[in-house]
Amino acid sequence: MLLTRHIRLTAVFLALGLAGCASKGLTEGRTLIAAGQTEAGIARLRTGMTEEPNNIELKAYYHTQRERIASELLTQAQQDIDAGRFDAAEATLKKVLAIHPENPRAHALQDNLASARENEKRLQAAAQAFAAGHADEAEQAARVILAQAPGHLGALDLLQKIEASRTSDEISPRELGAAYRKPITLEFRDAPLRNVFDMIARQSGLNFIFDKDVRTDTKATLFARNTPIADAVDMLLMTGQLARKVVNANTLLIYPNLPQKQKAYQDLMVKGFYLGNADAKTTMAMLRTLIKARDMYVDDRLNLLVMRDTPEAIRLAEKIIAVQDLAEPEVMLDVEVLEVKRGRLLDLGVQYPNQFSLLNLPPATTSTIAQGGVVINTTPPASGLTVESLKNISARQIAISPTPAVNVKKEDSDVNILANPRIRVKNREKAKIHIGDKVPVITSNTTSTGVISESVSYLDVGLKLDVEPRVLAHDNVQIKVGLEVSNIVKEIRSNSGTLTYQIGTRNAGTTLRLKDGETQVLAGLISDEDRSSASKIPGLGDLPLLGRLFSNHHDERNKTEIVLLITPRVLRSDSTREPALTEFRGGTETDIGGGLATPYSPPLDRALPVPPLQPVSPPAGQGADVPAEPDDVPVQPVPGMPPPPAPDN
């Protein structure tokens, strides 16, 4: 006892001595860091390391805390730089360098801080240029910023705004100005194209640029009264097998309508279609057939179809895809299955024994007299019943079967089994409903080596319903219905012990056409069983009235009927489309989608009236009726042609 107390006192004094020898710098450094004075705590730990260079615990704690605090401060500095808080980031980096002067990440961020300040100035200048309408200058400045800092959020946001501002110009094809929709009257007969375009230029102020292969001396005939200027030009080009390209709002480039010229001058657009319902590959095949699309690509992952073609073909593809990319109709099938069972059972009478059997055959015995007594040797019984063995049979060795009994039993049962499933089905898809059990069926297989293996399969027993709806016009639904009701009639065991089942089934299959919300009843699947059996004593059981005392009667009747009620409810129908949505112009065979890309077409009754033109005599050798210029229409020079003469006063 004294020894134990001495050991305890020694341990206490050792603990006090170790506490007194603990590092003062480590204790004070921990206290300062815990109080939130990280810089002072790290400085105190560094001083403590100078005082105690061999203190391993102090060194480990110093390095651990320095790395942890520096990492937290560097993360905060990076967040400040990304958010544009450069002064706060600079102050944070100074704290990091005070704690950890040789930290490489802190020096790298300090170097990036200067470039971040410069990029911020560039971004502000670019934003001002974009606000002033100088999108190209703003884009160039933003790309310079991204070249130095690829993930700069401000520059990326500015680029996105610039692209959004240009989207309307990129997706809208270049067209003539609205002023060139005003009506004009032109009458030419076998006049050179040069003169016709010259007159149109004088009348409308349009500028025409001709390809080197355009023959301007070709004869043209044009009679157009009160026709918009742009339409008159299109008719002239169509009859002369020429095509045009809009350079700007008042300038047209005229070139021969030939494949090589179209490749050189025709503008192409790229359009991506994110299909929500249609299959991208099917849509691509459809567009190749209908509009002879040039370049297309399908991304199965996004169900995306990318198309590169003329603006007219793109607009036609949009209309076709709008007709095709529709959601499949869906139907909610409200199914009610009613199984009505009626059972009657009557078991009445006396059950008498109808079988007598011997329980044991008496053994054959022999007696042998030996010296000193009698020894009885018992031999096994005979293999069969003999007359000799019947001599000593007693009543207790005779068994009767079955046990005599009086049966007085009557049962009446009415069972209604109701199932009311509701299932949502997509158009032209199959749906299955199974209400019942899966009965295991074990199959044994014996190999040539005598190895027996067993496999288990499951047989569906109960009610199975297969439906396949098809939504028709005006919310009519065509439903293909397959109904099967099965039950286990009895179990059959084979000679090898394998258990099988006899299945009774009732099947019905039909195709219905119902309106939305209409209920159809399918009934008449009736199973009617009437069974009667009697067990009688011969002779006595056939007596009138008294025969009931010497017989047992078993009468059973079961009747089952299946009733199916099905009600379709259309949830998403393919409603009848308006002709404007399913019927539209598709251009010509050589100009797919021609005219679909024109965004502006004001009504003629809103156009400014033009005074009627009077035909004048054409210059000598031209043989054309050239209408005179009205005085109120300004005359503008035509590029590549001499200016028109000044009118005489």
XYZ file of C-alpha atoms in Angstrom:
649
model
C 0.000 0.000 0.000
C 2.799 2.399 0.872
C 4.601 1.464 -2.355
C 1.549 2.299 -4.469
C 1.139 5.677 -2.775
C 4.819 6.438 -3.366
C 4.468 5.671 -7.096
C 1.470 8.010 -7.388
C 3.295 10.892 -5.704
C 6.294 10.376 -7.982
C 4.089 10.569 -11.087
C 2.485 13.807 -9.857
C 5.865 15.460 -9.222
C 7.144 14.365 -12.658
C 4.066 15.866 -14.347
C 4.555 19.139 -12.488
C 8.214 19.162 -13.473
C 7.399 18.591 -17.149
C 4.783 21.336 -17.045
C 7.326 23.703 -15.626
C 9.776 22.754 -18.370
C 7.213 23.359 -21.216
C 8.248 25.871 -23.957
C 7.226 29.412 -23.129
C 7.339 30.489 -26.767
C 5.065 27.609 -27.826
C 2.529 28.393 -25.102
C 2.407 32.118 -25.869
C 2.275 31.502 -29.633
C -0.660 29.146 -29.266
C -2.457 31.665 -27.069
C -2.029 34.493 -29.606
C -3.154 32.339 -32.565
C -6.186 31.123 -30.614
C -7.062 34.770 -29.852
C -7.026 35.603 -33.576
C -3.677 37.469 -33.571
C -2.124 35.245 -36.214
C 0.732 37.553 -37.231
C 1.784 38.142 -33.606
C 1.440 34.430 -32.843
C 3.621 33.401 -35.815
C 6.195 36.041 -34.838
C 6.272 34.741 -31.252
C 6.719 31.173 -32.475
C 9.580 32.301 -34.712
C 11.254 34.021 -31.719
C 10.720 30.889 -29.647
C 12.513 28.837 -32.280
C 15.489 31.172 -31.963
C 15.444 30.733 -28.204
C 14.965 26.962 -28.381
C 16.475 25.702 -31.636
C 16.220 22.062 -30.554
C 12.524 22.101 -29.603
C 10.978 19.760 -32.233
C 7.398 20.295 -31.039
C 7.776 24.072 -31.403
C 9.170 23.713 -34.945
C 6.397 21.356 -36.039
C 3.655 23.604 -34.685
C 5.223 26.706 -36.256
C 5.477 25.220 -39.763
C 1.989 23.717 -39.592
C 0.310 26.943 -38.505
C 2.290 29.048 -40.979
C 1.223 26.906 -43.938
C -2.398 26.799 -42.806
C -2.705 30.543 -42.260
C -0.848 31.390 -45.490
C -3.127 29.072 -47.504
C -6.264 30.692 -46.080
C -4.971 34.196 -46.786
C -3.896 33.299 -50.352
C -7.360 31.916 -51.085
C -8.895 35.157 -49.861
C -6.445 37.172 -51.966
C -7.340 35.194 -55.098
C -11.033 35.804 -54.484
C -10.385 39.541 -54.069
C -8.437 39.647 -57.344
C -11.199 37.830 -59.219
C -13.793 40.216 -57.804
C -11.729 43.314 -58.650
C -10.949 44.235 -55.045
C -7.294 44.924 -55.747
C -6.540 47.022 -52.637
C -7.887 44.306 -50.342
C -5.914 41.670 -52.250
C -2.709 43.709 -51.942
C -3.199 44.071 -48.177
C -3.814 40.328 -47.828
C -0.683 39.476 -49.814
C 1.366 41.725 -47.555
C 0.125 39.734 -44.555
C 1.108 36.488 -46.258
C 4.607 37.743 -47.055
C 4.996 38.963 -43.476
C 4.142 35.487 -42.204
C 5.837 33.479 -44.954
C 8.289 35.691 -46.903
C 9.501 32.898 -49.204
C 6.013 31.677 -50.250
C 6.151 31.231 -54.083
C 2.403 31.445 -54.576
C 2.263 34.791 -52.784
C 4.965 36.219 -55.053
C 3.130 34.904 -58.142
C -0.124 36.515 -57.043
C 1.680 39.746 -56.319
C 3.025 39.730 -59.882
C -0.448 38.953 -61.262
C -1.953 41.778 -59.275
C -0.268 44.405 -61.446
C -1.500 42.786 -64.663
C -4.970 42.444 -63.136
C -5.049 46.194 -62.469
C -3.993 46.850 -66.073
C -6.629 44.433 -67.418
C -9.268 46.180 -65.362
C -8.390 49.487 -66.991
C -8.566 47.853 -70.436
C -11.931 46.312 -69.572
C -13.371 49.663 -68.523
C -12.143 51.255 -71.740
C -13.617 48.383 -73.764
C -16.962 48.693 -71.986
C -17.044 52.411 -72.766
C -16.230 51.703 -76.425
C -19.022 49.127 -76.606
C -21.476 51.551 -75.037
C -20.454 54.130 -77.653
C -21.234 51.653 -80.457
C -17.659 50.642 -81.315
C -18.159 46.885 -81.029
C -15.045 45.947 -83.016
C -12.777 48.047 -80.809
C -14.368 46.614 -77.667
C -13.959 43.056 -78.970
C -10.284 43.584 -79.736
C -9.633 44.930 -76.231
C -11.517 42.019 -74.640
C -9.491 39.482 -76.621
C -6.247 41.136 -75.520
C -7.362 40.683 -71.915
C -8.231 37.043 -72.521
C -4.845 36.439 -74.124
C -3.198 37.358 -70.818
C -5.875 35.985 -68.490
C -7.891 33.234 -70.284
C -10.475 32.950 -67.517
C -11.137 36.654 -66.999
C -14.835 36.842 -66.133
C -15.297 40.486 -67.091
C -13.783 40.019 -70.551
C -15.845 36.875 -71.169
C -19.006 38.692 -70.158
C -18.194 41.609 -72.460
C -17.552 39.242 -75.380
C -20.888 37.578 -74.753
C -22.640 40.947 -74.855
C -20.867 41.850 -78.094
C -21.901 38.556 -79.717
C -25.470 39.039 -78.522
C -25.585 42.497 -80.080
C -24.415 41.065 -83.399
C -26.800 38.126 -83.373
C -29.652 40.018 -84.986
C -27.390 41.160 -87.836
C -25.950 37.680 -88.336
C -29.193 35.733 -88.382
C -31.125 38.304 -90.395
C -30.194 38.167 -94.069
C -29.225 41.374 -95.776
C -32.189 42.890 -97.561
C -32.985 46.059 -99.373
C -34.335 48.928 -97.366
C -38.031 49.445 -96.838
C -37.966 52.374 -99.267
C -37.472 49.952 -102.150
C -40.840 48.335 -101.548
C -42.642 51.299 -103.066
C -44.388 50.630 -106.411
C -42.870 51.446 -109.768
C -44.064 51.178 -113.401
C -41.698 49.823 -116.047
C -42.422 49.017 -119.701
C -39.640 47.562 -121.868
C -39.753 45.498 -125.015
C -36.559 43.846 -126.283
C -34.417 46.390 -124.486
C -30.815 45.675 -123.440
C -30.359 44.793 -119.790
C -27.995 47.727 -119.461
C -30.778 50.178 -120.280
C -33.312 48.451 -118.030
C -31.019 48.512 -114.995
C -30.035 52.083 -115.860
C -33.677 53.133 -115.746
C -34.343 51.264 -112.497
C -31.299 52.939 -110.956
C -32.525 56.350 -112.046
C -36.040 55.711 -110.786
C -35.181 54.139 -107.424
C -31.670 55.167 -106.505
C -30.475 51.560 -106.379
C -26.831 50.776 -107.084
C -26.021 47.770 -109.274
C -22.707 45.931 -109.482
C -22.369 43.384 -112.288
C -20.261 40.264 -112.379
C -17.789 40.103 -115.248
C -19.742 37.241 -116.833
C -23.074 39.104 -116.961
C -23.972 40.008 -120.533
C -25.573 43.426 -120.252
C -26.453 43.533 -123.938
C -28.984 40.702 -123.601
C -32.487 41.712 -124.666
C -35.173 41.846 -122.001
C -38.909 42.517 -122.048
C -40.634 43.764 -118.892
C -44.086 45.208 -118.324
C -44.634 45.997 -114.643
C -47.247 48.454 -113.394
C -47.449 49.508 -109.759
C -44.998 46.783 -108.794
C -42.587 47.130 -105.840
C -39.087 47.938 -106.991
C -37.549 44.860 -105.370
C -40.151 42.584 -106.987
C -39.557 44.138 -110.395
C -35.825 43.494 -110.055
C -36.479 39.888 -108.999
C -38.731 39.276 -112.001
C -36.122 40.742 -114.324
C -33.409 38.539 -112.841
C -35.595 35.426 -112.954
C -36.347 35.795 -116.662
C -32.714 36.558 -117.441
C -31.342 33.568 -115.414
C -29.537 35.925 -113.112
C -29.237 36.083 -109.334
C -28.611 38.893 -106.912
C -26.744 39.420 -103.673
C -27.581 42.290 -101.356
C -24.389 44.137 -100.540
C -26.076 46.752 -98.381
C -29.457 48.459 -98.076
C -29.229 50.138 -101.518
C -26.683 48.068 -103.474
C -27.168 44.817 -105.392
C -24.589 42.519 -106.947
C -25.875 40.849 -110.133
C -24.303 37.548 -111.248
C -25.283 34.591 -113.473
C -27.443 31.993 -111.770
C -24.897 29.194 -112.173
C -23.688 26.680 -109.541
C -20.098 27.943 -109.580
C -21.262 31.550 -109.206
C -23.619 30.644 -106.380
C -20.747 29.016 -104.522
C -18.721 32.187 -104.927
C -21.391 34.738 -103.985
C -24.162 33.028 -102.010
C -23.983 33.579 -98.248
C -24.346 30.546 -95.997
C -25.607 30.330 -92.432
C -25.098 27.794 -89.668
C -28.063 26.818 -87.523
C -28.249 24.373 -84.631
C -31.561 22.632 -83.884
C -31.927 21.136 -80.402
C -34.720 18.613 -80.982
C -36.948 17.883 -78.043
C -39.038 15.040 -79.465
C -37.932 14.024 -82.963
C -34.888 11.871 -83.619
C -31.982 13.886 -85.030
C -30.985 11.259 -87.610
C -34.559 10.921 -88.875
C -34.823 14.686 -89.161
C -31.551 14.848 -91.076
C -32.804 12.260 -93.575
C -36.028 14.218 -94.013
C -34.200 17.502 -94.664
C -31.862 15.866 -97.168
C -34.900 14.591 -99.062
C -37.048 17.722 -98.966
C -34.655 20.646 -99.230
C -31.485 18.962 -100.510
C -29.546 20.332 -97.547
C -25.827 20.719 -98.124
C -23.922 20.135 -94.903
C -25.488 18.584 -91.812
C -24.150 16.964 -88.659
C -25.892 15.034 -85.882
C -24.819 14.863 -82.238
C -26.607 11.915 -80.649
C -25.592 12.933 -77.139
C -27.507 16.226 -77.294
C -29.994 15.177 -80.000
C -28.626 18.142 -81.913
C -28.809 18.751 -85.647
C -26.415 21.340 -87.098
C -27.157 22.598 -90.602
C -25.109 24.799 -92.936
C -26.969 26.202 -95.933
C -28.453 29.344 -97.443
C -30.665 31.580 -95.273
C -33.697 30.582 -97.351
C -33.009 26.877 -96.804
C -32.472 27.489 -93.081
C -35.854 29.216 -92.776
C -37.554 26.394 -94.672
C -35.860 23.834 -92.410
C -37.158 25.712 -89.348
C -40.723 25.458 -90.632
C -40.388 21.765 -91.478
C -38.845 20.921 -88.104
C -41.598 22.881 -86.333
C -44.116 20.582 -88.018
C -42.173 17.413 -87.175
C -40.715 18.076 -83.717
C -43.944 17.534 -81.786
C -44.427 15.649 -78.548
C -45.959 12.207 -78.838
C -49.547 12.071 -77.525
C -50.059 10.280 -74.236
C -53.065 8.453 -72.854
C -54.072 7.725 -69.269
C -55.890 4.389 -69.232
C -58.306 3.963 -66.336
C -58.786 0.196 -66.089
C -61.214 -1.534 -63.744
C -61.150 -5.328 -63.520
C -63.925 -7.109 -61.636
C -63.815 -10.847 -60.981
C -67.059 -12.225 -59.529
C -66.986 -15.717 -58.024
C -70.060 -17.579 -56.802
C -69.660 -20.928 -55.056
C -72.200 -23.471 -53.692
C -71.103 -26.604 -51.795
C -73.327 -29.301 -50.246
C -71.759 -32.330 -48.526
C -74.479 -34.458 -46.844
C -74.667 -38.134 -45.853
C -72.992 -40.948 -43.952
C -69.556 -42.049 -44.957
C -69.246 -45.843 -44.503
C -66.035 -47.867 -44.725
C -65.457 -49.231 -48.158
C -62.132 -50.969 -47.711
C -60.818 -53.686 -45.347
C -57.145 -54.576 -45.065
C -54.794 -56.611 -42.871
C -52.422 -54.647 -40.710
C -49.837 -57.477 -40.145
C -49.418 -61.020 -41.354
C -48.690 -63.533 -38.498
C -45.134 -64.859 -38.650
C -44.418 -68.518 -39.329
C -42.918 -70.227 -36.237
C -41.219 -73.565 -35.564
C -40.638 -75.193 -32.223
C -37.553 -77.225 -31.366
C -37.275 -79.240 -28.134
C -33.771 -79.224 -26.748
C -32.243 -80.616 -23.661
C -33.038 -78.396 -20.690
C -36.084 -76.701 -22.124
C -37.959 -75.587 -25.186
C -36.318 -73.206 -27.653
C -38.585 -71.352 -30.149
C -36.954 -70.291 -33.368
C -38.848 -67.512 -35.220
C -38.582 -67.330 -38.987
C -39.521 -64.296 -41.170
C -43.126 -64.062 -42.397
C -44.072 -65.382 -45.760
C -43.744 -63.040 -48.715
C -47.452 -63.393 -49.621
C -50.770 -64.056 -47.957
C -51.426 -67.789 -47.592
C -54.380 -69.752 -46.274
C -52.192 -71.105 -43.478
C -51.522 -67.540 -42.280
C -55.248 -66.746 -42.061
C -55.887 -69.355 -39.342
C -54.779 -67.167 -36.444
C -56.091 -63.692 -37.604
C -57.767 -61.668 -34.843
C -60.088 -58.626 -35.142
C -57.373 -56.179 -34.147
C -55.381 -57.103 -37.234
C -58.142 -55.988 -39.629
C -58.173 -52.283 -40.639
C -61.086 -50.408 -42.215
C -60.915 -47.288 -44.429
C -62.133 -44.574 -44.505
C -63.166 -43.827 -40.961
C -66.958 -43.806 -40.615
C -68.324 -40.285 -40.395
C -71.476 -38.246 -40.825
C -71.041 -35.304 -43.247
C -73.381 -32.378 -42.813
C -71.834 -29.403 -44.612
C -73.178 -26.571 -46.810
C -71.203 -23.542 -48.064
C -72.246 -20.448 -50.023
C -69.546 -17.986 -51.154
C -69.655 -14.776 -53.199
C -66.267 -13.206 -53.875
C -65.624 -9.954 -55.756
C -62.003 -9.234 -56.610
C -61.560 -5.666 -57.851
C -58.440 -4.150 -59.404
C -58.431 -0.532 -60.529
C -55.001 0.289 -62.003
C -54.308 3.564 -63.795
C -51.453 3.551 -66.253
C -50.042 6.285 -68.475
C -48.998 5.124 -71.931
C -47.173 6.856 -74.755
C -48.724 6.783 -78.200
C -48.043 3.525 -80.117
C -46.284 2.001 -77.101
C -47.288 -1.167 -75.265
C -48.209 -1.314 -71.597
C -48.636 -4.413 -69.449
C -50.575 -4.977 -66.252
C -50.149 -8.184 -64.227
C -52.160 -8.823 -61.088
C -51.483 -12.254 -59.616
C -48.615 -14.522 -58.633
C -45.435 -15.939 -60.083
C -45.525 -19.702 -59.581
C -42.108 -21.404 -59.472
C -41.597 -24.366 -61.788
C -38.550 -26.536 -61.067
C -36.955 -28.433 -63.927
C -34.422 -31.231 -63.317
C -31.738 -32.099 -65.838
C -29.517 -35.191 -65.657
C -26.208 -35.118 -67.460
C -24.421 -38.084 -68.999
C -22.208 -38.341 -65.910
C -25.218 -38.720 -63.640
C -25.090 -35.209 -62.186
C -28.559 -33.820 -61.536
C -29.064 -30.073 -61.829
C -32.221 -28.117 -61.160
C -33.368 -24.814 -62.643
C -36.241 -22.625 -61.511
C -38.515 -20.708 -63.850
C -41.556 -18.658 -62.946
C -44.994 -18.837 -64.504
C -47.319 -15.838 -64.333
C -50.710 -16.773 -62.960
C -53.530 -14.323 -62.445
C -54.760 -11.437 -64.561
C -52.622 -10.110 -67.394
C -53.673 -7.141 -69.492
C -51.756 -5.872 -72.539
C -52.813 -2.551 -74.086
C -51.419 -0.554 -76.999
C -53.147 2.810 -77.595
C -52.991 4.902 -80.725
C -54.257 8.472 -80.612
C -56.223 9.467 -83.691
C -57.645 12.776 -84.845
C -60.290 14.597 -82.789
C -59.184 12.885 -79.544
C -60.209 9.406 -80.676
C -58.185 6.554 -79.242
C -57.705 3.151 -80.832
C -56.714 0.556 -78.247
C -55.489 -2.960 -78.906
C -56.452 -4.990 -75.819
C -55.270 -8.454 -74.808
C -56.753 -9.978 -71.630
C -55.764 -13.266 -70.017
C -57.078 -14.706 -66.751
C -55.364 -17.851 -65.485
C -55.453 -19.947 -62.334
C -53.949 -23.169 -61.015
C -56.410 -26.015 -61.557
C -54.386 -28.763 -59.887
C -50.892 -29.883 -59.071
C -49.333 -32.768 -60.978
C -46.324 -34.624 -59.614
C -44.243 -36.708 -61.984
C -42.705 -40.095 -61.284
C -39.391 -38.459 -60.449
C -41.040 -36.184 -57.898
C -41.063 -33.017 -59.988
C -44.078 -30.852 -59.257
C -45.932 -29.308 -62.193
C -49.187 -27.419 -62.486
C -52.240 -27.570 -64.666
C -53.206 -24.005 -65.594
C -56.671 -22.944 -66.626
C -56.837 -19.819 -68.803
C -59.413 -17.517 -70.338
C -58.266 -15.150 -73.085
C -59.795 -12.289 -74.996
C -58.243 -9.989 -77.584
C -59.841 -7.097 -79.428
C -59.256 -3.630 -80.849
C -61.395 -0.751 -79.608
C -61.935 2.772 -80.846
C -63.119 5.113 -78.134
C -63.421 8.823 -77.641
C -61.665 10.656 -74.874
C -63.399 9.739 -71.597
C -65.629 7.023 -73.096
C -65.919 3.805 -71.071
C -66.135 0.395 -72.713
C -67.186 -2.765 -70.866
C -65.792 -6.173 -71.851
C -67.703 -8.968 -70.138
C -68.823 -12.528 -70.730
C -65.660 -14.392 -69.745
C -67.676 -16.900 -67.703
C -66.487 -20.156 -66.194
C -69.391 -22.321 -64.914
C -68.634 -25.629 -63.166
C -71.333 -27.948 -61.779
C -70.082 -31.169 -60.155
C -72.059 -33.857 -58.285
C -70.691 -37.064 -56.727
C -72.125 -39.741 -54.407
C -70.655 -42.596 -52.338
C -73.217 -45.396 -51.657
C -73.430 -48.871 -50.131
C -74.404 -51.184 -52.964
C -78.086 -52.049 -52.831
C -78.913 -50.114 -49.671
C -77.841 -46.786 -51.092
C -80.298 -47.086 -53.973
C -83.394 -47.405 -51.786
C -85.864 -44.550 -52.045
C -85.622 -42.086 -49.128
C -83.803 -44.590 -46.902
C -80.933 -44.611 -49.360
C -79.729 -41.297 -47.870
C -78.844 -43.170 -44.667
C -76.509 -45.455 -46.620
C -74.849 -42.881 -48.938
C -72.866 -39.640 -48.951
C -73.609 -36.922 -51.580
C -71.191 -34.142 -52.601
C -72.638 -31.334 -54.786
C -70.416 -28.387 -55.841
C -71.107 -25.482 -58.222
C -68.681 -22.643 -59.056
C -69.317 -19.754 -61.439
C -66.719 -17.071 -62.255
C -67.129 -14.035 -64.504
C -64.537 -11.465 -65.564
C -65.652 -7.894 -66.305
C -63.222 -5.335 -67.761
C -63.960 -1.609 -67.921
C -61.459 0.569 -69.784
C -61.588 4.362 -70.119
C -58.962 6.301 -72.119
C -58.153 9.892 -71.228
C -55.978 11.812 -73.670
C -53.408 13.868 -71.763
C -51.367 15.338 -74.621
C -53.122 15.242 -77.972
C -51.801 16.056 -81.420
C -54.400 18.709 -82.129
C -55.358 19.560 -85.665
C -52.842 21.952 -87.151
C -53.824 25.148 -88.900
C -53.023 25.267 -92.637
C -50.632 28.149 -91.997
C -48.523 25.841 -89.831
C -48.531 22.771 -92.054
C -48.605 24.399 -95.471
C -46.082 26.977 -96.663
C -44.062 27.902 -99.713
C -40.958 25.904 -100.458
C -39.422 27.854 -103.333
C -38.562 26.333 -106.680
C -36.580 23.275 -107.683
C -33.462 25.365 -108.261
C -34.130 27.896 -105.477
C -35.081 25.931 -102.374
C -36.961 28.121 -99.908
C -36.820 31.167 -102.152
C -38.564 34.152 -100.615
C -38.774 32.720 -97.091
C -35.962 34.859 -95.718
C -37.499 38.243 -96.537
C -38.228 39.792 -93.139
C -40.071 42.909 -94.339
C -42.951 43.139 -96.803
C -45.216 46.141 -96.170
C -48.669 46.211 -97.742
C -48.965 48.012 -101.025
C -51.687 50.324 -99.744
C -49.200 51.909 -97.353
C -46.559 52.577 -100.038
C -46.101 56.062 -101.380
C -47.890 56.644 -104.684
C -45.749 57.194 -107.746
C -47.065 59.333 -110.588
C -47.644 57.373 -113.781
C -44.757 57.292 -116.223
C -45.154 58.323 -119.812
C -43.252 56.386 -122.458
C -40.795 58.359 -124.554
C -39.030 57.568 -127.771
C -35.914 55.500 -127.172
C -32.519 56.552 -128.408
C -31.711 55.672 -131.969
C -30.905 51.986 -132.449
C -32.353 50.788 -129.142
C -35.909 50.039 -130.201
C -37.372 50.124 -126.688
C -40.045 52.160 -125.031
C -38.201 53.841 -122.196
C -40.451 55.728 -119.768
C -39.498 59.273 -118.992
C -38.287 60.224 -115.563
C -40.754 62.080 -113.359
C -39.453 65.344 -111.997
C -40.091 64.420 -108.359
C -37.904 61.284 -108.390
C -34.263 61.996 -107.493
C -31.719 60.760 -109.982
C -28.662 59.031 -108.536
C -25.560 57.954 -110.420
C -25.079 54.278 -111.235
C -21.674 52.807 -110.394
C -19.644 52.156 -113.535
C -21.843 54.343 -115.753
C -21.627 57.968 -116.764
C -23.829 60.351 -114.778
C -27.187 61.126 -116.328
C -27.522 64.476 -118.084
C -29.038 67.337 -116.215
C -32.680 68.008 -117.117
C -33.404 70.974 -119.316
C -35.185 73.854 -117.669
